[in-house]
Amino acid sequence: MVDPLLAAPLTDAACMARALQWAALGRLTTFPNPRVGCVIVRDGRIVGEGWHQKAGEPHAEVHALRAAGAAVRGATVYVTLEPCSHQGRTPPCADALIAAQPARVVVAMLDPNPLVAGRGVAALEAAGIAVETGLLEASARRLNRGFLSRMERGRPFVTLKLGASLDGRTAMASGQSQWITSEAARADVHRLRAEAGAVLTTSATVLADDPQLSVRAPVATARQPDRIVLDSQARVAASARVWAPGARRLWLCGVEPMQRPADVDVLPVATTADGHLDLGAALAGLGAAGVNHVLVESGSRFAGVMLRSGLVDELVLYLAPSLLGDQARGLASLPGLDTLDQRIALRYTDVRQIGPDLKITAVLQET
Amino acid sequence: MVDPLLAAPLTDAACMARALQWAALGRLTTFPNPRVGCVIVRDGRIVGEGWHQKAGEPHAEVHALRAAGAAVRGATVYVTLEPCSHQGRTPPCADALIAAQPARVVVAMLDPNPLVAGRGVAALEAAGIAVETGLLEASARRLNRGFLSRMERGRPFVTLKLGASLDGRTAMASGQSQWITSEAARADVHRLRAEAGAVLTTSATVLADDPQLSVRAPVATARQPDRIVLDSQARVAASARVWAPGARRLWLCGVEPMQRPADVDVLPVATTADGHLDLGAALAGLGAAGVNHVLVESGSRFAGVMLRSGLVDELVLYLAPSLLGDQARGLASLPGLDTLDQRIALRYTDVRQIGPDLKITAVLQET
């Protein structure tokens, strides 16, 4: 079968789109690094390609340069993120590119990492290589919105996941709540967890439901997401399933825990006057711990607190095809919302059917 | 421009699909008659086509026969509903077809009208014309689901329209409710009204909001939908805007009204022990009055009553991209719903974006 992208003319946009496709292959594995892809073209032919697979392993450019060999001299290199200029766990990619002597480097976006931030491009230009930036930048930003959030705002990108009936109910008045959404929707949540790379919940949810917060079949991932528990009073027991091995576990506490489960990282977080964790400080702590993107899975009370805090970037809502009636429990507790102009405003970005349910994705809007 | 259906081979399915397209042109005008289209093909060419436009005017077959003239002899006639066999306001189409002597008639579905119900097909066959039925029957049934409901169940097809925030709220706790959904969604409701051909509300809504229930710009229709008010105590005043001229108006009352607004038809309806109108009897009365399809626009209390009654066939829900919180008023009042297995079960049939809002269509499922 002919690859439609290879069959199409190798315009700059087509090559960068292909580099973005390579980059996306790293979406479950590059944490805390960004997802990056690279395509090298000479004389109208692709001579090398690659993508960053895992932190500590070679960057996308290195894979592509190795594949291209001597052919890179005089070629055009397409890379979805500015080549790094600093010595990290691997040597600077800008140096490797300069040594390989391409004629031109096209970059989708500058790296907001303060260790790079334009220095990669400057080094290439100083070496006489023509550099262009900004091609398909919006797509490149979307692919790394978690990494960008951490670099630009010092905190992870926050996706809040909720599930409800079509009339916005999560449980009967009695509390009965199992199986409102379908098995297909629950499997899709595992996909969300794997892509976010970190799952955050509260001690209230752990104490009530003892969730595992892991990625399980039918979704497969080479890396289990970080499990993060907000726990102002450090109430979660060492026996909680969320502390089971197999992933990084972060316990965000407002007090020093009496005991510390094996291999669980405790992050002290400031508390507010009413004894709750300061959510801005908690997210800043997660950013410092290298968390790019966090999926929040909690009850309706904490969902409401998060929504009111202004810290939610995106909402994913699974809507089951059923009505539970207005006696049933609501989706998000938003006390103090009295007038319509105080509502939480969203913009739909995606809607699709997952089994019998709808999956609605929306971004939070400034109001 | 070449019509893709004409350019395609004239298979039976292609011809019937085309007849259905003609039929759909009557969707705002044929009430109380069904929407019917007809295509006549001879020697691989379309020689006549037509559709039923308005009750009292010629049926689809007559338009197509006139267009075909002598060419219909030996041709194949595709018609989306069994040709009528009875003298109504126009002569029987079966007789016109027999006189025209086609070789074959293909019918999408039998007419459930007890005055026809197979007699049209039998008359054609008795005259030596080959008849096939059932081609694209599901599409034909969907197009006339209102007419079929009235014929088969003696009551209109019932679509319940609701609008809410994404968390299923219709108003703030204070009652503030204006503009939760967008102008685009409100325009789409006018389209729903025009297609249903009848709008039903309650005296509570009329007394609270004094709605017009008319089809207004940007939607245009040659026929304003019937306006139907359920009013057990006959409380609606003669000055209510719903009684303004320009459409058939039906006042379903449990008691004899003290006064009767000009040209408003009063339909007496039996009441239940608690003083409410018997909804089954009300819908049967509407069926007897020739109402095929009714769009219910009411408050959340009556929406809940309708949903619990089992009389709702379809739900159309406009979801605004906002969250109002669980203090706000719910979408559907369903008292007595205590366990999940009592929930109202739906199946999504359509989802689309209307301006900033989602429009979700679902059919009620047996539970």
XYZ file of C-alpha atoms in Angstrom:
734
model
C 0.000 0.000 0.000
C 1.294 3.439 -0.887
C 1.645 5.764 2.081
C -0.558 8.713 1.093
C 1.818 11.139 2.762
C 4.775 9.698 0.840
C 2.823 9.715 -2.408
C 1.874 13.373 -1.924
C 4.336 16.116 -2.887
C 6.853 16.736 -0.097
C 5.812 20.285 0.694
C 7.075 21.813 3.923
C 3.614 21.338 5.458
C 3.389 17.679 4.383
C 6.815 16.952 5.874
C 5.987 18.684 9.153
C 2.628 16.868 9.325
C 4.539 13.623 8.937
C 6.987 14.649 11.671
C 3.978 15.320 13.937
C 2.660 11.840 13.188
C 6.000 10.386 14.274
C 5.960 12.562 17.376
C 2.500 11.296 18.332
C 3.860 7.747 18.516
C 5.537 8.816 21.749
C 2.351 9.989 23.393
C 2.236 7.214 26.006
C 5.954 7.037 26.735
C 7.986 10.278 26.619
C 6.994 11.666 30.049
C 8.245 14.004 31.385
C 9.811 14.894 28.034
C 7.820 16.361 25.155
C 6.683 14.307 22.177
C 8.934 15.148 19.216
C 9.220 13.865 15.654
C 11.752 14.582 12.908
C 11.805 14.085 9.124
C 14.829 14.773 6.897
C 14.300 15.430 3.168
C 16.874 15.792 0.413
C 16.227 16.154 -3.315
C 12.521 15.456 -2.848
C 13.070 12.195 -0.958
C 12.770 11.351 2.717
C 16.227 10.233 3.821
C 15.686 9.911 7.568
C 12.929 9.949 10.170
C 12.580 9.356 13.872
C 10.786 10.188 17.067
C 11.586 10.511 20.717
C 10.486 7.358 22.453
C 11.445 7.601 26.093
C 13.148 10.000 28.491
C 16.879 9.256 28.710
C 16.917 7.747 25.221
C 17.903 9.617 22.029
C 15.878 12.565 20.854
C 13.941 12.515 17.570
C 16.669 14.379 15.680
C 19.293 11.824 16.664
C 17.215 8.935 15.355
C 16.589 10.767 12.085
C 20.224 11.852 11.665
C 21.393 8.285 12.212
C 18.969 7.030 9.575
C 19.999 9.701 7.088
C 23.757 9.324 7.520
C 25.780 11.429 5.053
C 22.609 12.318 3.119
C 21.747 15.006 5.673
C 24.405 17.344 4.231
C 22.464 20.023 2.325
C 19.102 18.513 3.291
C 16.084 20.061 5.024
C 15.340 18.884 8.551
C 11.751 19.139 9.845
C 11.399 18.916 13.603
C 8.277 19.466 15.680
C 10.081 21.226 18.554
C 13.154 23.434 18.629
C 16.297 21.274 18.907
C 17.746 21.350 22.409
C 20.882 23.367 23.082
C 21.771 22.000 26.514
C 23.438 18.893 27.803
C 20.749 16.817 29.482
C 20.766 13.054 29.792
C 21.705 13.148 26.086
C 23.957 15.631 24.238
C 22.502 18.779 22.633
C 20.675 18.094 19.382
C 21.611 21.518 18.012
C 25.283 20.448 18.096
C 24.496 17.182 16.327
C 22.619 19.072 13.609
C 25.416 21.610 13.155
C 27.875 18.758 12.754
C 25.647 17.105 10.136
C 25.372 20.331 8.066
C 21.827 20.427 6.708
C 21.015 23.466 4.550
C 17.796 24.269 6.338
C 15.940 23.413 9.546
C 12.166 23.925 9.826
C 10.841 23.991 13.382
C 7.153 23.827 14.343
C 7.625 25.689 17.621
C 10.273 27.071 19.925
C 10.970 25.076 23.085
C 9.621 27.002 26.091
C 12.014 25.072 28.334
C 14.099 27.909 29.852
C 17.207 25.788 29.174
C 16.463 26.092 25.413
C 14.004 28.946 24.652
C 15.483 30.092 21.351
C 19.091 29.091 22.036
C 18.746 26.017 19.816
C 17.611 28.113 16.859
C 20.276 30.759 17.562
C 23.021 28.128 17.569
C 21.865 26.726 14.217
C 21.678 30.183 12.654
C 25.097 31.095 14.014
C 26.408 28.010 12.209
C 24.989 29.286 8.906
C 21.941 27.009 8.764
C 18.699 28.627 7.553
C 15.987 28.210 10.189
C 12.230 28.710 9.885
C 9.841 28.409 12.814
C 6.089 28.281 13.313
C 5.005 25.725 10.695
C 1.940 23.809 12.048
C 2.646 25.376 15.422
C -0.943 24.967 16.671
C -0.820 21.198 16.077
C 2.594 20.980 17.684
C 1.388 22.892 20.746
C -1.676 20.686 21.104
C 0.453 17.524 21.009
C 2.587 18.813 23.889
C 0.031 20.817 25.808
C 1.046 19.029 29.017
C 4.762 19.730 28.622
C 3.994 23.319 27.584
C 1.781 23.855 30.607
C 4.551 22.702 32.912
C 7.154 24.865 31.155
C 5.019 27.962 30.697
C 2.801 27.896 33.811
C 4.808 25.687 36.154
C 1.895 23.293 36.566
C 0.392 20.339 34.690
C -2.380 20.638 32.121
C -5.515 19.570 33.991
C -8.221 17.393 32.440
C -11.265 16.742 34.612
C -13.082 13.524 33.803
C -16.737 13.107 34.708
C -19.432 10.590 33.898
C -23.167 11.135 34.197
C -26.587 10.413 32.820
C -27.905 12.679 30.054
C -29.575 14.842 32.688
C -26.272 15.336 34.502
C -26.661 12.856 37.347
C -23.972 10.656 38.798
C -25.880 8.591 41.326
C -29.353 7.985 42.662
C -30.304 9.861 45.846
C -29.530 6.624 47.712
C -25.959 6.764 46.443
C -26.456 3.875 44.021
C -24.102 4.710 41.171
C -22.514 1.661 39.594
C -22.673 1.224 35.828
C -24.212 4.527 34.805
C -21.800 4.654 31.880
C -20.888 1.671 29.749
C -17.994 -0.761 29.762
C -16.790 0.912 26.538
C -16.694 4.302 28.287
C -14.799 2.839 31.221
C -12.249 1.343 28.820
C -11.894 4.762 27.199
C -11.061 6.238 30.606
C -8.063 3.897 30.726
C -6.968 5.446 27.414
C -7.317 8.933 28.945
C -5.203 7.850 31.913
C -2.467 6.459 29.669
C -2.349 9.604 27.529
C -2.369 12.029 30.457
C 0.404 10.070 32.146
C -0.827 10.939 35.628
C -4.099 10.420 37.486
C -5.121 12.562 40.436
C -7.782 11.802 43.014
C -8.668 12.756 46.559
C -8.439 10.925 49.859
C -12.253 11.038 49.970
C -12.451 8.982 46.780
C -9.712 6.592 47.911
C -11.434 6.037 51.262
C -14.840 5.569 49.598
C -13.946 3.475 46.542
C -10.333 2.250 46.961
C -9.629 2.729 43.223
C -6.532 1.337 41.496
C -6.156 4.280 39.049
C -4.140 2.047 36.755
C -4.350 1.461 33.028
C -5.821 -1.974 32.434
C -7.004 -4.131 29.533
C -8.178 -3.586 26.856
C -5.840 -0.573 26.875
C -2.122 -1.389 26.843
C 0.685 0.974 27.812
C 4.394 0.524 28.380
C 4.200 3.013 31.250
C 1.626 3.111 34.022
C 0.547 6.681 34.826
C 1.631 8.404 38.009
C -0.953 8.061 40.785
C -1.504 11.216 42.794
C -3.608 11.526 45.940
C -4.577 14.847 47.528
C -4.876 14.180 51.231
C -4.779 17.217 53.527
C -4.951 15.092 56.693
C -2.806 12.186 55.374
C -5.660 9.775 56.050
C -5.055 7.206 53.298
C -3.845 3.852 54.643
C -0.696 2.114 53.440
C -2.906 -0.755 52.285
C -4.837 1.373 49.777
C -4.762 -0.113 46.284
C -3.612 3.215 44.860
C -0.224 2.588 46.536
C 0.303 -0.764 44.805
C 3.658 -0.918 42.951
C 4.030 -0.461 39.210
C 3.873 3.332 38.914
C 5.194 6.471 40.518
C 2.951 7.383 43.460
C 2.721 10.903 44.866
C 0.988 11.641 48.168
C 0.198 15.344 48.528
C -0.290 15.962 52.228
C -1.035 18.962 54.420
C 0.427 17.246 57.477
C 3.328 14.848 58.001
C 1.989 11.272 57.532
C 2.231 8.951 60.546
C 3.455 6.155 58.302
C 4.809 6.155 54.781
C 3.998 3.343 52.343
C 7.041 1.924 50.568
C 8.220 3.901 47.529
C 5.475 6.506 47.844
C 6.762 10.067 47.420
C 5.271 12.459 49.960
C 4.890 16.055 48.745
C 4.131 18.527 51.536
C 1.558 21.082 50.370
C 0.427 24.277 52.101
C -3.135 24.315 53.406
C -5.709 27.071 53.254
C -7.386 28.667 56.275
C -10.184 26.062 56.137
C -7.742 23.150 56.257
C -7.903 22.122 52.587
C -4.819 21.776 50.435
C -3.958 24.898 48.478
C -4.733 23.615 44.967
C -2.464 26.087 43.195
C 0.414 25.011 45.443
C -0.458 21.342 44.880
C -0.324 21.740 41.102
C 2.894 23.738 41.344
C 4.352 20.850 43.356
C 3.303 18.429 40.650
C 4.875 20.646 38.001
C 8.120 20.649 39.980
C 7.877 16.844 40.156
C 7.781 16.693 36.345
C 4.081 15.996 35.898
C 2.972 17.388 32.503
C -0.681 16.466 32.385
C -2.982 15.164 35.049
C -6.369 13.487 34.718
C -8.583 14.334 37.697
C -10.964 11.547 38.727
C -12.928 12.445 41.810
C -16.371 12.888 43.258
C -18.697 15.753 42.426
C -17.647 17.834 45.431
C -13.977 17.998 44.469
C -14.934 18.345 40.786
C -16.833 21.469 41.782
C -13.920 22.784 43.839
C -11.569 22.266 40.900
C -13.969 23.931 38.477
C -14.432 26.935 40.750
C -10.660 27.219 41.265
C -10.088 28.073 37.600
C -7.400 25.378 37.450
C -9.257 23.007 35.093
C -8.164 23.302 31.463
C -10.329 20.641 29.876
C -13.413 18.632 30.723
C -14.141 15.129 29.417
C -17.706 14.085 30.121
C -19.173 10.675 29.366
C -22.942 10.958 29.034
C -24.936 7.758 29.354
C -28.180 7.526 27.347
C -30.441 7.651 30.357
C -32.317 10.059 32.617
C -32.174 9.685 36.386
C -34.361 12.638 37.360
C -33.748 15.690 39.475
C -33.820 13.835 42.771
C -30.575 12.127 41.760
C -27.117 13.453 42.615
C -25.608 16.196 40.478
C -22.489 16.195 38.385
C -20.618 19.096 39.923
C -21.151 20.797 43.235
C -20.817 24.524 42.620
C -22.092 26.244 45.751
C -22.292 29.996 45.559
C -23.207 30.043 41.876
C -26.269 32.251 42.011
C -26.638 33.995 38.677
C -26.244 32.844 35.094
C -23.304 35.124 34.465
C -21.363 33.202 37.109
C -21.715 29.926 35.203
C -18.670 27.911 34.216
C -18.297 28.563 30.488
C -16.967 25.927 28.121
C -16.333 25.418 24.425
C -16.905 22.003 22.871
C -13.832 20.646 21.113
C -14.847 17.053 20.390
C -17.902 14.835 20.557
C -17.936 11.164 19.748
C -19.903 8.053 20.568
C -18.196 5.477 22.785
C -20.334 2.352 22.838
C -23.818 3.551 23.771
C -22.479 6.690 25.506
C -21.392 10.111 24.289
C -17.919 11.404 25.072
C -17.908 15.187 25.131
C -14.655 17.112 25.369
C -14.698 20.822 26.149
C -12.186 23.443 27.157
C -12.814 25.939 29.905
C -13.396 29.497 28.734
C -12.492 32.727 30.409
C -15.647 34.426 31.674
C -24.219 19.993 -12.905
C -24.994 16.306 -13.291
C -27.430 14.987 -10.708
C -25.472 12.154 -9.077
C -28.627 10.082 -8.713
C -29.445 10.502 -12.407
C -25.873 9.752 -13.423
C -25.864 6.568 -11.341
C -27.413 3.377 -12.753
C -31.172 3.377 -12.188
C -31.308 0.400 -9.880
C -34.508 -0.206 -7.961
C -32.828 1.119 -4.798
C -31.563 4.275 -6.520
C -35.015 5.016 -7.922
C -36.714 4.486 -4.572
C -34.093 6.629 -2.838
C -34.921 9.361 -5.329
C -38.647 8.936 -4.695
C -37.918 9.339 -0.968
C -36.061 12.562 -1.698
C -39.109 13.873 -3.538
C -41.341 12.752 -0.686
C -39.226 14.654 1.826
C -39.955 17.907 0.003
C -43.440 17.698 1.487
C -42.241 17.461 5.063
C -43.541 20.881 6.120
C -46.802 20.835 4.158
C -48.603 17.476 3.765
C -50.218 17.332 7.242
C -52.295 15.374 8.057
C -51.420 13.328 4.986
C -48.219 11.311 4.706
C -45.206 12.480 2.734
C -45.063 10.496 -0.536
C -42.835 10.602 -3.594
C -43.043 8.794 -6.932
C -40.570 8.109 -9.758
C -41.493 6.414 -13.079
C -38.749 4.730 -15.128
C -38.964 3.246 -18.602
C -36.109 1.858 -20.684
C -33.522 3.099 -18.167
C -34.796 6.676 -18.201
C -36.853 8.618 -15.697
C -40.043 9.601 -17.506
C -42.037 11.113 -14.638
C -41.636 12.196 -11.021
C -43.694 13.928 -8.403
C -44.514 14.329 -4.748
C -47.528 15.022 -2.615
C -47.460 18.667 -1.670
C -50.568 19.441 0.345
C -53.691 17.677 1.627
C -56.543 18.005 -0.868
C -54.147 18.362 -3.779
C -53.031 15.515 -6.086
C -51.052 12.612 -4.679
C -47.462 11.900 -5.729
C -48.500 9.222 -8.233
C -50.830 11.617 -10.048
C -48.088 14.218 -10.484
C -45.702 11.553 -11.817
C -48.306 9.973 -14.130
C -49.126 13.359 -15.592
C -45.457 14.047 -16.220
C -44.909 10.623 -17.832
C -47.999 10.672 -20.074
C -48.141 7.708 -22.438
C -44.600 6.666 -21.466
C -45.913 4.991 -18.315
C -47.262 2.019 -20.304
C -44.872 -0.851 -19.593
C -42.792 1.289 -17.183
C -41.809 0.707 -13.559
C -43.399 2.978 -10.965
C -41.568 3.570 -7.673
C -43.719 4.953 -4.903
C -42.772 5.428 -1.247
C -46.195 4.445 0.125
C -48.788 1.998 -1.120
C -51.093 3.760 -3.631
C -54.452 4.576 -2.092
C -57.493 2.486 -3.054
C -60.216 4.721 -1.652
C -61.987 7.851 -2.791
C -60.821 10.641 -0.520
C -60.604 14.288 -1.440
C -58.911 12.970 -4.617
C -59.698 9.764 -6.619
C -57.894 6.477 -5.796
C -54.333 6.366 -7.112
C -54.537 2.591 -7.627
C -57.262 3.194 -10.262
C -55.135 5.844 -11.989
C -52.170 3.461 -12.100
C -54.278 0.584 -13.443
C -55.566 2.851 -16.199
C -52.001 3.899 -17.066
C -50.812 0.245 -17.356
C -47.271 0.192 -15.995
C -45.598 -3.233 -16.046
C -44.429 -3.065 -12.451
C -45.015 -1.066 -9.285
C -42.396 -1.014 -6.487
C -43.719 0.153 -3.124
C -41.544 1.042 -0.116
C -44.225 0.210 2.433
C -47.884 -0.714 2.756
C -50.206 2.065 3.894
C -51.368 1.322 7.460
C -54.413 3.542 6.875
C -57.289 1.068 7.464
C -58.952 2.487 4.335
C -55.999 1.154 2.294
C -53.971 -1.482 4.205
C -53.074 -3.734 1.311
C -56.109 -3.021 -0.863
C -54.065 -0.754 -3.128
C -51.529 -3.492 -3.810
C -54.293 -6.096 -4.239
C -56.076 -3.932 -6.828
C -52.876 -3.494 -8.841
C -52.123 -7.212 -8.750
C -55.698 -8.063 -9.732
C -55.153 -5.860 -12.796
C -52.102 -7.906 -13.793
C -49.448 -5.431 -12.627
C -46.378 -6.937 -10.866
C -46.012 -5.410 -7.387
C -43.026 -5.524 -5.009
C -43.112 -4.082 -1.515
C -40.576 -3.343 1.229
C -37.773 -1.602 -0.682
C -36.129 0.980 1.644
C -39.021 0.437 4.025
C -37.086 1.657 7.082
C -36.369 5.019 5.443
C -39.964 5.311 4.280
C -41.232 4.572 7.785
C -38.919 7.125 9.338
C -40.115 9.832 6.929
C -43.729 9.233 7.956
C -43.278 8.235 11.571
C -45.924 10.788 12.597
C -48.529 9.550 10.139
C -47.682 5.934 11.005
C -48.042 6.615 14.720
C -51.488 8.080 14.186
C -52.544 5.188 11.936
C -51.004 2.360 13.939
C -51.355 3.654 17.518
C -54.142 6.195 17.166
C -51.921 8.941 18.623
C -49.245 11.341 17.400
C -45.535 10.603 17.475
C -44.246 12.543 20.497
C -40.966 14.455 20.495
C -39.996 16.088 23.792
C -37.727 19.110 23.424
C -35.507 20.185 26.311
C -32.664 22.631 26.722
C -30.100 22.651 29.503
C -26.549 23.312 30.541
C -24.036 20.478 30.144
C -24.723 19.431 33.733
C -28.444 19.126 32.995
C -29.695 22.388 34.489
C -32.422 24.598 33.093
C -32.379 27.541 35.480
C -30.564 28.910 38.479
C -32.113 28.211 41.887
C -33.525 31.753 41.716
C -35.415 30.812 38.557
C -33.160 32.870 36.305
C -33.192 30.945 33.040
C -33.013 33.188 29.980
C -30.417 32.451 27.325
C -28.966 29.204 28.602
C -28.897 27.915 25.023
C -27.864 29.996 22.042
C -29.784 31.949 19.439
C -28.791 29.251 16.916
C -30.389 26.557 19.090
C -33.549 28.618 19.480
C -33.743 28.983 15.696
C -33.353 25.233 15.378
C -36.370 24.771 17.655
C -38.432 26.670 15.095
C -37.320 24.085 12.547
C -38.421 21.289 14.900
C -41.813 22.962 15.283
C -42.273 23.276 11.515
C -41.324 19.647 10.898
C -43.485 18.227 13.690
C -46.446 20.284 12.478
C -47.856 20.656 15.986
C -46.531 22.083 19.245
C -47.922 21.092 22.629
C -47.510 22.880 25.915
C -49.240 23.174 29.268
C -51.341 25.876 30.872
C -48.535 26.246 33.453
C -46.087 27.251 30.718
C -48.625 29.535 29.021
C -49.415 31.266 32.313
C -45.739 31.633 33.208
C -44.199 32.560 29.857
C -47.052 33.423 27.438
C -45.202 31.761 24.503
C -46.271 32.187 20.880
C -45.319 28.620 19.814
C -45.100 29.803 16.224
C -42.460 29.242 13.570
C -40.593 32.503 13.049
C -37.563 33.776 11.137
C -34.991 32.606 10.191
C -37.121 29.479 9.611
C -39.804 29.806 6.946
C -42.825 27.535 6.517
C -45.943 27.699 4.370
C -47.935 26.245 7.253
C -47.798 27.287 10.900
C -47.903 24.280 13.243
C -50.974 23.489 15.297
C -50.793 24.954 18.815
C -52.031 22.639 21.531
C -52.511 23.557 25.183
C -53.182 20.998 27.928
C -55.287 22.793 30.517
C -57.182 20.615 32.979
C -58.864 23.600 34.654
C -59.293 25.704 31.468
C -57.303 28.519 33.065
C -55.690 30.033 29.955
C -57.120 33.474 29.120
C -58.503 34.381 25.713
C -55.765 37.019 25.459
C -52.915 34.464 25.586
C -50.540 34.792 22.644
C -50.868 31.077 21.910
C -54.442 31.769 20.704
C -53.347 34.359 18.128
C -54.664 33.543 14.625
C -52.578 31.945 11.892
C -52.665 28.287 12.938
C -55.058 25.647 14.163
C -55.392 25.949 17.949
C -56.512 23.062 20.155
C -57.436 23.564 23.815
C -57.500 20.278 25.694
C -59.584 20.863 28.798
C -60.788 18.780 31.718
C -63.676 21.154 32.375
C -65.922 23.234 30.147
C -64.203 26.620 29.604
C -66.065 29.703 30.854
C -65.229 31.517 27.655
C -63.980 30.311 24.319
C -61.459 32.330 22.276
C -62.445 32.779 18.641
C -61.603 29.857 16.341
C -60.005 27.794 19.124
C -61.128 24.148 19.072
C -61.915 22.843 22.539
C -61.263 19.111 23.018
C -62.772 17.724 26.222
C -60.357 15.239 27.840
C -60.989 12.877 30.753
C -59.155 13.667 33.997
C -57.437 11.297 36.396
C -58.331 10.908 40.078
C -55.824 13.653 40.990
C -57.388 16.167 38.616
C -54.779 16.034 35.831
C -55.666 15.359 32.227
C -55.406 11.703 31.232
C -52.418 11.936 28.900
C -53.257 8.809 26.938
C -56.746 10.173 26.322
C -55.315 13.573 25.386
C -53.011 12.034 22.771
C -55.833 9.838 21.455
C -57.899 13.003 21.055
C -55.082 14.606 19.103
C -54.816 11.520 16.905
C -58.539 11.725 16.194
C -58.035 15.405 15.322
C -55.484 14.417 12.660
C -52.305 15.377 14.542
C -49.441 13.163 13.293
C -46.503 14.427 15.294
C -46.350 16.731 18.266
C -43.402 18.624 19.709
C -43.740 18.982 23.481
C -42.291 22.203 24.899
C -42.911 22.534 28.599
C -41.311 22.963 31.988
C -39.341 20.259 33.782
C -42.324 19.081 35.828
C -44.475 18.208 32.833
C -41.416 16.863 30.970
C -40.977 14.444 33.858
C -44.648 13.478 33.796
C -44.466 12.799 30.062
C -41.271 10.764 30.430
C -42.736 8.661 33.230
C -45.944 8.113 31.235
C -44.108 6.137 28.554
C -45.728 8.320 25.888
C -42.528 10.069 24.726
C -41.047 8.556 21.560
C -38.081 10.857 21.055
C -36.074 13.370 23.025
C -34.276 16.374 21.529
C -31.925 17.990 24.008
C -29.939 21.158 23.402
C -26.907 21.219 25.691
C -25.243 24.575 26.230
C -21.482 24.578 26.858
C -21.733 25.630 30.479
C -22.051 24.251 33.991
C -24.558 25.739 36.436
C -23.883 23.485 39.422
C -26.068 21.165 41.414
C -27.934 23.926 43.214
C -29.528 24.872 39.883
C -32.836 23.490 38.649
C -32.915 20.062 37.007
C -33.924 19.063 33.534
C -36.659 16.560 34.271
C -38.588 16.020 37.446
C -38.864 12.274 37.935
C -40.150 11.738 41.484
C -40.296 8.162 42.617
C -37.238 7.110 40.641
C -35.251 5.418 43.382
C -33.023 2.795 41.799
C -30.870 2.742 38.709
C -32.951 0.055 37.046
C -35.894 2.453 37.052
C -34.011 5.020 34.977
C -35.438 6.277 31.700
C -33.386 4.487 29.043
C -32.550 6.094 25.716
C -30.587 5.376 22.566
C -28.758 8.216 20.822
C -29.788 8.609 17.181
C -28.147 11.904 16.254
C -25.683 14.411 17.668
C -24.711 17.646 16.010
C -23.401 21.052 16.916
C -25.831 23.968 16.582
C -23.903 27.175 17.052
C -22.005 26.741 20.336
C -24.494 24.135 21.632
C -24.917 20.409 21.120
C -28.184 19.020 19.810
C -28.673 15.460 20.986
C -31.505 13.333 19.636
C -32.414 10.070 21.325
C -35.254 7.608 21.199
C -36.837 6.144 24.299
C -36.046 2.501 24.928
C -38.185 -0.165 26.501
C -36.840 -1.048 29.942
